[in-house]
Coordinates of C-alpha atoms in Angstrom, one line a residue:
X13 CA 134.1 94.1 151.1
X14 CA 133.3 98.0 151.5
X15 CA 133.0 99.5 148.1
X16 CA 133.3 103.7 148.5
X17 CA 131.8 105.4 145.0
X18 CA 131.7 109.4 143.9
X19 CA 135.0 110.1 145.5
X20 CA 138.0 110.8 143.2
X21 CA 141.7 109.9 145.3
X22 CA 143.4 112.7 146.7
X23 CA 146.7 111.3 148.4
X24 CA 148.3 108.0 148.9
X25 CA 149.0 107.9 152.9
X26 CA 151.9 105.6 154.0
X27 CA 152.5 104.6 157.2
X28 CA 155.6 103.1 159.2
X29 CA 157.4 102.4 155.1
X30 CA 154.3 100.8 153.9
X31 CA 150.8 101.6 151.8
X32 CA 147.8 102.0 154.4
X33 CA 144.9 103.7 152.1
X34 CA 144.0 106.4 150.1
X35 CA 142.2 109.7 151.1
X36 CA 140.0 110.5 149.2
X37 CA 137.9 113.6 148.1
X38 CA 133.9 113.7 147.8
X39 CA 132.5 114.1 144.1
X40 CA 129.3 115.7 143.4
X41 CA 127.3 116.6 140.1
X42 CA 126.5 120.1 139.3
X43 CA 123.1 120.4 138.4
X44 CA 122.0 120.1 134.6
X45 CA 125.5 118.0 133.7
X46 CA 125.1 114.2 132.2
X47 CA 126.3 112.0 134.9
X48 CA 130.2 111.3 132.8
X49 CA 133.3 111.2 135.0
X50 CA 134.7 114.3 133.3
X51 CA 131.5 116.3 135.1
X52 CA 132.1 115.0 138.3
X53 CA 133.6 117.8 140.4
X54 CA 135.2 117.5 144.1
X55 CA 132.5 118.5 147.0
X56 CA 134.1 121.0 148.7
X57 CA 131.4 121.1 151.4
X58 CA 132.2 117.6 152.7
X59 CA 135.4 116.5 154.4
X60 CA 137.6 114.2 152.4
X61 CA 137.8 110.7 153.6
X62 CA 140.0 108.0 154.9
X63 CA 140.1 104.1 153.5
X64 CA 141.7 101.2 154.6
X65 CA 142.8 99.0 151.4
X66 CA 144.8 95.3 151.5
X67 CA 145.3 95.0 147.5
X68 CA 144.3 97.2 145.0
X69 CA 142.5 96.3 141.6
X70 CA 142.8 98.6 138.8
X71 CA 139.3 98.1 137.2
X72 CA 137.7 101.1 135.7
X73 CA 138.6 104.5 135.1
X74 CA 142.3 103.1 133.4
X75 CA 142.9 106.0 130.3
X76 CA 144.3 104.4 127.3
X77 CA 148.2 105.5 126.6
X78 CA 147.8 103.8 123.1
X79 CA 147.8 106.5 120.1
X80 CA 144.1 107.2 118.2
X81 CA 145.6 107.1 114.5
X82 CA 143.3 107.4 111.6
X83 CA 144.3 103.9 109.8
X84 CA 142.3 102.8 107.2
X85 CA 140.4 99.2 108.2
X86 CA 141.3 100.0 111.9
X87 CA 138.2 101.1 114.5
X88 CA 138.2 102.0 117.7
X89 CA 136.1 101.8 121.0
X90 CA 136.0 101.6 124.4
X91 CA 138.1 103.6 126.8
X92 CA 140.4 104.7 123.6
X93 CA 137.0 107.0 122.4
X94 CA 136.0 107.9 125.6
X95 CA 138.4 107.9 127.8
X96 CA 136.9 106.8 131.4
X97 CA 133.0 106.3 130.8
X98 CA 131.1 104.4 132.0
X99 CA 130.7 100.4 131.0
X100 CA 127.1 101.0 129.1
X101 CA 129.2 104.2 127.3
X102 CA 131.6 101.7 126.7
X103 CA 129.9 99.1 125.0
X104 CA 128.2 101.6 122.9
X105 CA 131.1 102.4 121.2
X106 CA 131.7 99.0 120.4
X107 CA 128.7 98.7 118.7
X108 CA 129.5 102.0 117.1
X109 CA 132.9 100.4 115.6
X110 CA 131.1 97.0 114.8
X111 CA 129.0 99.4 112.4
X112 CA 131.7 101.2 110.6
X113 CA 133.5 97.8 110.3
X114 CA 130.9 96.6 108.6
X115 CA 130.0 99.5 106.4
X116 CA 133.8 99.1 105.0
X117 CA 134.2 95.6 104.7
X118 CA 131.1 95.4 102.5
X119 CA 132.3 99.0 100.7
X120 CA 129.1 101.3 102.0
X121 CA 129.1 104.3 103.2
X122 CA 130.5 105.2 106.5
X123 CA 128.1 105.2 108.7
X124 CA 126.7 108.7 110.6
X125 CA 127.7 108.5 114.4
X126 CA 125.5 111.1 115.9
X127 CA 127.1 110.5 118.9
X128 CA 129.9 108.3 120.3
X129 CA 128.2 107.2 123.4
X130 CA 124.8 106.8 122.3
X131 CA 123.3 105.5 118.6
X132 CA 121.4 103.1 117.3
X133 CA 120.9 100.8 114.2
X134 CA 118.1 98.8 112.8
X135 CA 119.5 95.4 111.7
X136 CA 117.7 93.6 108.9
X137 CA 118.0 90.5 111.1
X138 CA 119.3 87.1 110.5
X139 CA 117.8 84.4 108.1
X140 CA 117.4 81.6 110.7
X141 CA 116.7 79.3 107.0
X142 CA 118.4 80.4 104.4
X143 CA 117.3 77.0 102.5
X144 CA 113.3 76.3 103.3
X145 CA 113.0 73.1 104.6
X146 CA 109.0 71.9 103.6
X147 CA 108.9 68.8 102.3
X148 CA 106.1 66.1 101.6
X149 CA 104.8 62.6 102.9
X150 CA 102.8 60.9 100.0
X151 CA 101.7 63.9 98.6
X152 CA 101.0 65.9 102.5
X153 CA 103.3 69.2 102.7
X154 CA 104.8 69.3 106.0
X155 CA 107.0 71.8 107.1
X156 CA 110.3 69.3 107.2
X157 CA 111.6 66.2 106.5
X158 CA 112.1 65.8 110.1
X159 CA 110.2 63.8 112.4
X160 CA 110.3 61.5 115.1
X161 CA 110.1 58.0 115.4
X162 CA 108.6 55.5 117.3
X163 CA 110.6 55.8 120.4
X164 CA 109.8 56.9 124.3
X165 CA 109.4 60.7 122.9
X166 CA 106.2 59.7 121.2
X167 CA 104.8 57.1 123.4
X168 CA 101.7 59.7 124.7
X169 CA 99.4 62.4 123.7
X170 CA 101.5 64.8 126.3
X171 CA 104.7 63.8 124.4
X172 CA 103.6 64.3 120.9
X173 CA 102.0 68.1 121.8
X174 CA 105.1 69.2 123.8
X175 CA 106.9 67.7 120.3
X176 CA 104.8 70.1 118.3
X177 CA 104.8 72.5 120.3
X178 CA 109.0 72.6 119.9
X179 CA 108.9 72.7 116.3
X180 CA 108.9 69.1 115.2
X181 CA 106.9 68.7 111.6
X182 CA 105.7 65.0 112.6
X183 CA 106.1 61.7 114.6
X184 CA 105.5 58.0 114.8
X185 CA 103.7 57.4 117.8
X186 CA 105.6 54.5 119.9
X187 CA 104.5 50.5 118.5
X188 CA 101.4 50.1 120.6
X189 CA 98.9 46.3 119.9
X190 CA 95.2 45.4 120.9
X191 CA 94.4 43.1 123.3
X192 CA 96.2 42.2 126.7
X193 CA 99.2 43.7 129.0
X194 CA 102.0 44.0 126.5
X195 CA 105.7 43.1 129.2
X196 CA 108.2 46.3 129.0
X197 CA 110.8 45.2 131.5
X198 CA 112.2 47.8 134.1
X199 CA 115.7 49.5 133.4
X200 CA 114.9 48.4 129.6
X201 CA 117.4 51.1 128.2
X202 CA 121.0 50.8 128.0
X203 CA 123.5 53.3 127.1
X204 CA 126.2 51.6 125.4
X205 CA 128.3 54.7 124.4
X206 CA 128.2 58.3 124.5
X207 CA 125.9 58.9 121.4
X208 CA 124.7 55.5 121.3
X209 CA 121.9 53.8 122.9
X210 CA 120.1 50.1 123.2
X211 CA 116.3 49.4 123.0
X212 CA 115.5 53.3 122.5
X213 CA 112.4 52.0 120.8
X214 CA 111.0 49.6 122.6
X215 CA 106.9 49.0 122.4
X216 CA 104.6 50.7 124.3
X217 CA 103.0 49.9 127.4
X218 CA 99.8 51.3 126.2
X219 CA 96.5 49.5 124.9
X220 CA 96.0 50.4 121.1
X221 CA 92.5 51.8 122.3
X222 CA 94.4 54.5 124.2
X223 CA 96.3 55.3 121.6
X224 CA 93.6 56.1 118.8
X225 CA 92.3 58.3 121.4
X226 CA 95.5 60.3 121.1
X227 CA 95.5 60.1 118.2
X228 CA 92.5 61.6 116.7
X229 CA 93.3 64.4 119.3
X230 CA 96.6 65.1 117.9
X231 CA 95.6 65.5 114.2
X232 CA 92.4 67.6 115.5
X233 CA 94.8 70.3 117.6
X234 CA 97.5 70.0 115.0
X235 CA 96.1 70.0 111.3
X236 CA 99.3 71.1 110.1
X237 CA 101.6 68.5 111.5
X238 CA 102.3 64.8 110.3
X239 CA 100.7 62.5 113.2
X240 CA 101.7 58.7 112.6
X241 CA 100.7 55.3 114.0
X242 CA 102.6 52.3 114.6
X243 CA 101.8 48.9 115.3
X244 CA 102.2 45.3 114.9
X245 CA 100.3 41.8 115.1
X246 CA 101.3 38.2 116.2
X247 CA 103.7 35.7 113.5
X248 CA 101.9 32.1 115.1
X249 CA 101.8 30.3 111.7
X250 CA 98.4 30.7 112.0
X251 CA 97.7 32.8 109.2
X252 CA 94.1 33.6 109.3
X253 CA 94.0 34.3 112.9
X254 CA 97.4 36.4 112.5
X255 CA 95.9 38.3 109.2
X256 CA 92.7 39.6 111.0
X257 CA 94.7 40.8 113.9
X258 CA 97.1 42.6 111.8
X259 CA 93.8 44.2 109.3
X260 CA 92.0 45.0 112.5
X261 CA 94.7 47.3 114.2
X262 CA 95.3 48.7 110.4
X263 CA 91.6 49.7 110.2
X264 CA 91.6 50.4 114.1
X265 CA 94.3 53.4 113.7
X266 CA 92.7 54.6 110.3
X267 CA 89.2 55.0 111.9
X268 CA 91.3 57.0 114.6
X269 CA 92.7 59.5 111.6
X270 CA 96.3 58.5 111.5
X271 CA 97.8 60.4 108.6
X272 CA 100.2 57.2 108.2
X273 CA 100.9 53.8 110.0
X274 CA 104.0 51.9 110.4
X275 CA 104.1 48.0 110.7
X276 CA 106.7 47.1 113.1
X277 CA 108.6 44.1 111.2
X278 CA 112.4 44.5 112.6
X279 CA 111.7 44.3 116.7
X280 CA 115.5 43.1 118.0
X281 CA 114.0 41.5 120.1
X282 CA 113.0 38.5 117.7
X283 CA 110.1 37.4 115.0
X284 CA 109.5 33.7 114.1
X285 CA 112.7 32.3 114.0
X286 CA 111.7 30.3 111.0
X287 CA 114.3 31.9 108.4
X288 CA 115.7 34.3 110.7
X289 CA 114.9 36.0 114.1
X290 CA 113.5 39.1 112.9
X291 CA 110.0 39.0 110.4
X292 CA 111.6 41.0 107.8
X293 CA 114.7 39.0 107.5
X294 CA 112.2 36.0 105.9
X295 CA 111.2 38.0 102.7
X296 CA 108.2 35.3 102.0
X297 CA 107.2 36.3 105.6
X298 CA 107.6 39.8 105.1
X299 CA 105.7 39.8 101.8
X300 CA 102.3 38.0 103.6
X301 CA 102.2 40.4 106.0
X302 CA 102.3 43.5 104.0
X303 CA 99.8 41.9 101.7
X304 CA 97.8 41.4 104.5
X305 CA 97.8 45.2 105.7
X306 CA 97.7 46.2 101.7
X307 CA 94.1 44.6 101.5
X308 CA 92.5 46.0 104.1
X309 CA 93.9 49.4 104.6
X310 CA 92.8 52.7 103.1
X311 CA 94.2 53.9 99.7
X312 CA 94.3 57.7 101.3
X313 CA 96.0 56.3 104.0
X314 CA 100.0 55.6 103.7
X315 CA 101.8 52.7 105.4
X316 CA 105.2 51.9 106.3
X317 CA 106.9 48.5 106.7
X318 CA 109.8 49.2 109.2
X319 CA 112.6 46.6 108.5
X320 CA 116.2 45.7 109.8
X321 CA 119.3 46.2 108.2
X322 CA 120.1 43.2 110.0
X323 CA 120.7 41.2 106.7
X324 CA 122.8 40.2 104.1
X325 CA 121.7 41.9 101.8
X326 CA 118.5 44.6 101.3
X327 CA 117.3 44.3 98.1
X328 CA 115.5 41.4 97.9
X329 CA 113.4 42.0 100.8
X330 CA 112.5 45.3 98.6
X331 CA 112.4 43.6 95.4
X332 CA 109.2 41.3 97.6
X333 CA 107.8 44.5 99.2
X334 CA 107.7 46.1 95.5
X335 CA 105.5 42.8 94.2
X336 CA 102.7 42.8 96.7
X337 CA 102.5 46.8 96.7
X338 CA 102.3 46.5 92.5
X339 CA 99.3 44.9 93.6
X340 CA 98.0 47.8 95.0
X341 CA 98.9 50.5 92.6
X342 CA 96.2 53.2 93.7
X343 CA 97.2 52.4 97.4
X344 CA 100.1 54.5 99.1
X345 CA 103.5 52.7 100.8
X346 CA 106.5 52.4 101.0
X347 CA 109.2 51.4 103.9
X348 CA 111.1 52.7 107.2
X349 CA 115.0 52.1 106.7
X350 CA 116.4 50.8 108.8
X351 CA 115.7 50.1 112.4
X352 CA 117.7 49.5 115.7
X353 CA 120.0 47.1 115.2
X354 CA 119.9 43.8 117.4
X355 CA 122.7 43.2 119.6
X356 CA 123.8 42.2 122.9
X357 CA 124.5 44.1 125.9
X358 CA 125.8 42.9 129.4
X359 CA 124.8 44.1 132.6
X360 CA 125.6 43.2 136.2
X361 CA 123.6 40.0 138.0
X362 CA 124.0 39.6 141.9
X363 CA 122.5 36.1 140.8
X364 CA 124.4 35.0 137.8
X365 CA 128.5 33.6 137.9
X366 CA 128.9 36.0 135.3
X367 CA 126.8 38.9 133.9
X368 CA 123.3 39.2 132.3
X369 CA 123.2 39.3 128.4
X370 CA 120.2 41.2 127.0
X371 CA 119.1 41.9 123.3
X372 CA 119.2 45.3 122.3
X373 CA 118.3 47.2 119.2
X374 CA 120.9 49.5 119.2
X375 CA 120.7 53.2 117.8
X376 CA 122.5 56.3 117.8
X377 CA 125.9 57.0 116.7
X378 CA 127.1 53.7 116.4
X379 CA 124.8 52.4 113.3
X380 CA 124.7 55.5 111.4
X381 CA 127.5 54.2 109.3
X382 CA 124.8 50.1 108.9
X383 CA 122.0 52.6 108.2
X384 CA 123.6 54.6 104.9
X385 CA 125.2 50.9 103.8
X386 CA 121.3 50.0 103.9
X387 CA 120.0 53.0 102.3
X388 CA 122.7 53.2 99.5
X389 CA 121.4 49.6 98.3
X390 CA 117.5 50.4 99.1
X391 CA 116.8 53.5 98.3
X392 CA 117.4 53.6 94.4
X393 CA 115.2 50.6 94.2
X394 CA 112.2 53.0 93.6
X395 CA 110.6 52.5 96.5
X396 CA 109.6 55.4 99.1
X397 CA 112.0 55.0 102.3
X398 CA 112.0 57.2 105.3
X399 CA 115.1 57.0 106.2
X400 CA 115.9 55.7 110.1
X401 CA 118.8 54.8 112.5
X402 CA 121.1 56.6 114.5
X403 CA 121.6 60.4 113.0
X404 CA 122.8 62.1 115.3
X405 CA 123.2 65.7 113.8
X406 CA 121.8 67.9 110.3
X407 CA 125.1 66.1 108.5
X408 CA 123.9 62.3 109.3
X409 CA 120.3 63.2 108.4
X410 CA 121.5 64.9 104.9
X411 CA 123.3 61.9 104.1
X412 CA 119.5 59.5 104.5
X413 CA 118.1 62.3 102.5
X414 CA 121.2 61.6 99.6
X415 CA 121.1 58.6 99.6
X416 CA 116.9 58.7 98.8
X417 CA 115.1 59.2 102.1
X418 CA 112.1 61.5 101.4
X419 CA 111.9 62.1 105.3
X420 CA 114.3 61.3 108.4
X421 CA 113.0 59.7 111.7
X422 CA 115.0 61.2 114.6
X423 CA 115.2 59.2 118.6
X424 CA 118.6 58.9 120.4
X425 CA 119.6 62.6 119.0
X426 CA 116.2 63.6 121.3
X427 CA 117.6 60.7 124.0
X428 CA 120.2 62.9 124.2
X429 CA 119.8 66.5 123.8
X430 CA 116.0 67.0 124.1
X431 CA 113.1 68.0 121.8
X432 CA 114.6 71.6 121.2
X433 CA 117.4 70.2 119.3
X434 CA 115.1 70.5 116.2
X435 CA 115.8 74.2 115.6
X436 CA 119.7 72.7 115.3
X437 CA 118.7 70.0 113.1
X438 CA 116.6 72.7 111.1
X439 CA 119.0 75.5 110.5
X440 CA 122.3 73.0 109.7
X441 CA 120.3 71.4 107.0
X442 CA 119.5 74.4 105.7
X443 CA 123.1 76.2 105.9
X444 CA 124.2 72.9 104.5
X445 CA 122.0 73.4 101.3
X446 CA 122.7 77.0 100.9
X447 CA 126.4 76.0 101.2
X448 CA 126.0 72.9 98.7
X449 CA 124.1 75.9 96.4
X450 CA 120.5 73.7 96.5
X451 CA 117.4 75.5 96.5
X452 CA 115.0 72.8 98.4
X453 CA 115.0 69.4 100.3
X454 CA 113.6 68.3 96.7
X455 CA 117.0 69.1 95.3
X456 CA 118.9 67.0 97.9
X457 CA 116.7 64.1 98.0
X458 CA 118.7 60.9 95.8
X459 CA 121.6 63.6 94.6
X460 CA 124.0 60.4 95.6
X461 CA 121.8 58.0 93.5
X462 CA 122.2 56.1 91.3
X463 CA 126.2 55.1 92.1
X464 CA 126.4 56.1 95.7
X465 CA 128.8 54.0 96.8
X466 CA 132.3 54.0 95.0
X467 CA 134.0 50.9 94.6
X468 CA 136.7 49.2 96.6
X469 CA 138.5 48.7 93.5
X470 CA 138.2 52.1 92.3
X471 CA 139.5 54.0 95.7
X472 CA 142.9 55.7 95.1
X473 CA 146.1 53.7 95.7
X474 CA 147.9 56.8 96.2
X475 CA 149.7 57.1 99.5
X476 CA 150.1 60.2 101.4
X477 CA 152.6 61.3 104.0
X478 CA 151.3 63.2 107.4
X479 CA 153.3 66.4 108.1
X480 CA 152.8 68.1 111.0
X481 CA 152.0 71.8 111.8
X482 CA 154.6 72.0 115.4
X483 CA 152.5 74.9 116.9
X484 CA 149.6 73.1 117.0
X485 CA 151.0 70.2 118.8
X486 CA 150.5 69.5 122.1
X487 CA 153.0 66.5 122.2
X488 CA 150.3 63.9 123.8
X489 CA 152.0 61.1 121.5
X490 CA 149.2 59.9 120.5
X491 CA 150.2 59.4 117.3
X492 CA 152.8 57.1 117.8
X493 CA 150.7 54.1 118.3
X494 CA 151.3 53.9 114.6
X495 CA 150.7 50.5 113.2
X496 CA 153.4 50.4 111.2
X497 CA 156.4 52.1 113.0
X498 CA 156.5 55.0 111.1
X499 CA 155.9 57.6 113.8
X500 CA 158.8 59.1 116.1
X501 CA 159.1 61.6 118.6
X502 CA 161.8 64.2 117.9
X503 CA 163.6 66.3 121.3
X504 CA 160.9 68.8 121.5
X505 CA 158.3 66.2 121.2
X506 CA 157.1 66.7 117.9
X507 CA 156.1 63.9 115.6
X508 CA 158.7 62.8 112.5
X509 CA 157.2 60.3 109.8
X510 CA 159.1 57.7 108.6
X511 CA 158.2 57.6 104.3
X512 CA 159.9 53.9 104.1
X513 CA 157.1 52.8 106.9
X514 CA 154.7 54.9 106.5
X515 CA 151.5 53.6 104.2
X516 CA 149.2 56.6 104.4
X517 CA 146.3 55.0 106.3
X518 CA 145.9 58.4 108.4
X519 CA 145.5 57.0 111.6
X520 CA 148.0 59.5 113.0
X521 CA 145.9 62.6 111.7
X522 CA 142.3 61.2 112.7
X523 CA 143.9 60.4 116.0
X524 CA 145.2 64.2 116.6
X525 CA 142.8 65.7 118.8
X526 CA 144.7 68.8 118.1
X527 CA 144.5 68.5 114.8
X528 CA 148.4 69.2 114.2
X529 CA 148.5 66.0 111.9
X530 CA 147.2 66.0 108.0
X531 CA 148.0 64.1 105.3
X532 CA 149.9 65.8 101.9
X533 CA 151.0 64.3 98.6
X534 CA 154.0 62.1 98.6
X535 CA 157.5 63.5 96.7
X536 CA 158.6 61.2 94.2
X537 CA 161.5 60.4 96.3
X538 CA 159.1 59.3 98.6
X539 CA 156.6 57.3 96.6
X540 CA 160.3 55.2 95.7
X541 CA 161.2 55.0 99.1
X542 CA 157.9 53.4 100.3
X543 CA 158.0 51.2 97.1
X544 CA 161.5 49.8 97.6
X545 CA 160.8 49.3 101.4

């Protein structure tokens, strides 16, 4: 490509009935003139020049034939200010228009442009948090409800600064034990969809030495942020072995200065087996235990009992939680809700007739929906819950902090976008609050409480009709794998609904990628068609 600059055309030459090139005349500045195509004048001390072209692209230089009216509302820029400037000029005048658009939408002043191809204004900037976000963990401020939990993120001193450093407010270090080589299998995580994940939590591989090391480095480097401990102990049947196990790792991560620990109780993986697989599906189980951390910890030290949503129902698990910790009114506790949730995924074996099953805790998108069922029955027990598994965005969180959650434990969101995701996390809450006119996380902790959830028998019977807007349809036919039949494609394509068939389930619309399809009130005529069909 030869590109040929300062040179303004002077002829079109043709050649045998065709276009060959352009001749062109030398430009040159006179001195003390600002370097604007209008100043440019043709150098009649240089020769003009020949050029070759095999397309032509009209780029730059174009002058506007569109009319400058004074309309009120209506702001120009660009080449209709300044004819042929340059691109900088150019843009400047955009930003010039942007001003006096603003100025008369919110009814100011017209702004002074002291010139059309150069100004400048100071912007007052853009409240990043419109809502502030600082919260509190038994009585600590930290900057956010948001933290991470126990998951490959956190399993490491390098992980946990980088975290901070990011913006995060706090973390649960991953579920680390005393004593011998604890087995993390190769390949242990599986992705079973595209925002949810399997065994994002397992334990760690490190010794529980290692990790009060970490640590009491963390909370020396970063006063300011909430650093957390989790950990575990052996179900045998041999209680007093299993109690001093459990105490010593309590006391072991509280000599370390952990501002909290959390008590693994829910690994998918498997408990006892004696009234369930998981320890805190046994509430008789799960209440020994925490009685066993409650009597040896630290008052000024909070713990967490993580449990499984894995059951049929939450509250009396809580209801045996909330009898041993009445015991202990001057010490601080409460409960992680909910974790991973056990399953089974397959994966390929060269060895096996068909493939290997493994047990997963899965997380992510795909138990969000388990974890607010949990929460909903949980939380307005009056019991301290930080809420946990699967958010995947500032709306999934707000619901845990609704529902009761005084904080939110993030890890497949991380899994999946990184630790920088937290500024998104941050600023969507805090729209969301402005938005929902609340002044403070306090204001939207337990705003669902105490009837969250609204009864099967009280949900509207009313059933709508879809109607479709045709522009916005794409005619994929998506939407006539109806159920029912009531869903038909006229000639161009577009989708008819049939108000005999049709029962309003909205399948059609929350299948519409395109979002042509939504549902509207039924006509009379049509609530008596549906009812005599």
């Amino acid at each position: 490509m030869e590109i040929t600059s300062g040179v303004r055309p002077l002829a079109i030459v043709r050649a045998g009935g065709r276009v060959t090139g352009l001749r062109l005349a030398r430009l040159a500045l006179p001195a003390g003139r600002a370097p604007r195509p209008e100043n440019f004048v043709v150098n009649r001390k240089e020769s003009p020049v020949f050029r070759e072209f095999d397309v032509v692209i009209a780029a730059i230089g174009s002058r506007a034939g569109v009319p400058v009216e004074k309309t009120r509302g209506v702001f120009y820029a660009g080449d209709l200010v300044l004819g042929a400037a340059t691109v900088v000029e150019a843009v400047a005048t955009g930003k010039n228009a942007a001003l006096e658009a603003d100025a008369f939408l919110r009814r100011a002043p017209r702004p002074r442009i002291r010139h059309r191809a150069k100004s400048r204004a100071l912007l007052a900037g853009v409240g990043a948090l419109p809502v502030p976000l600082a919260a509190e963990f038994f009585g600590r401020p930290i900057r956010s409800p948001f933290l991470l939990s126990a998951a490959p993120h956190t399993d490491g001193y390098a992980q946990m600064r980088l975290a901070y450093e990011r913006g995060w407010a706090g973390g649960v270090m991953k579920t680390a034990f005393a004593g011998g080589p604890i087995h993390i299998p190769g390949e242990y995580l599986f992705r079973v969809g595209p925002a949810t994940y399997g065994n994002c939590d397992n334990v760690s591989g490190h010794p529980l030495d290692r990790v009060c090391g970490e640590v009491a480095r963390l909370v020396r480097e970063f006063p300011d942020r909430l650093t957390l401990a989790s950990t575990g102990g052996p179900v045998t049947g041999r209680d007093e072995e299993d109690c001093a196990r459990w105490q010593a790792n309590t006391r072991q991560l509280e000599n370390a200065g952990a501002m909290g620990v959390e008590y693994s109780l829910s690994c998918p993986q498997g408990g006892d087996g004696t009234h369930g697989d998981l320890v805190s599906q046994n509430a008789a189980l799960t209440a020994k235990i925490v009685d066993w951390v409650m009597a040896a910890g630290r008052a000024d030290c909070p713990k967490l009992f993580k449990l499984t949503a894995a059951v049929t129902a939450i509250p009396p698990i809580i209801r045996a939680i909330q009898a041993v910790l009445a015991r202990y009114p001057h010490k601080l506790a409460g409960v992680t809700l909910a974790n991973s949730f056990p399953a089974l995924a397959f994966r390929a074996a060269a060895t096996r007739r068909w493939d290997e099953g493994v047990v997963v805790g899965l997380s992510g998108e795909g138990v969000v929906p388990i974890s607010n069922l949990t929460l909903a029955r949980a939380a307005g027990l009056g019991i301290v819950v930080s809420g946990n598994g699967g958010p995947m965005d500032y709306r999934a969180a707000a619901h845990f902090l609704a529902l009761g959650a005084r904080t939110v434990q993030f890890c497949s969101i991380v899994m999946k976008y990184g630790l920088g995701i937290v500024d998104e996390l941050h600023s969507g809450l805090s729209h969301l609050l402005a938005e929902r006119g609340l002044r403070s996380v306090a204001d939207l902790i337990g705003t669902a409480q105490p009837a969250p959830i609204t009864d099967f028998a009280a949900l509207s019977a009313a059933k709508k009709l879809p109607r479709v807007t045709s522009s916005a349809c794409v005619h994929c036919g998506n939407c006539t794998h109806c159920p029912y039949q009531a869903v038909a494609l006229n000639r161009r394509g577009v989708p008819t609904f049939d108000a005999t068939r049709c029962i309003g389930c909205s399948l059609c619309a929350q299948s519409c990628f395109a979002g042509a399809i939504q549902l509207r009130p039924r006509t009379a005529a049509e609530t008596a068609a549906l009812a005599q069909h």
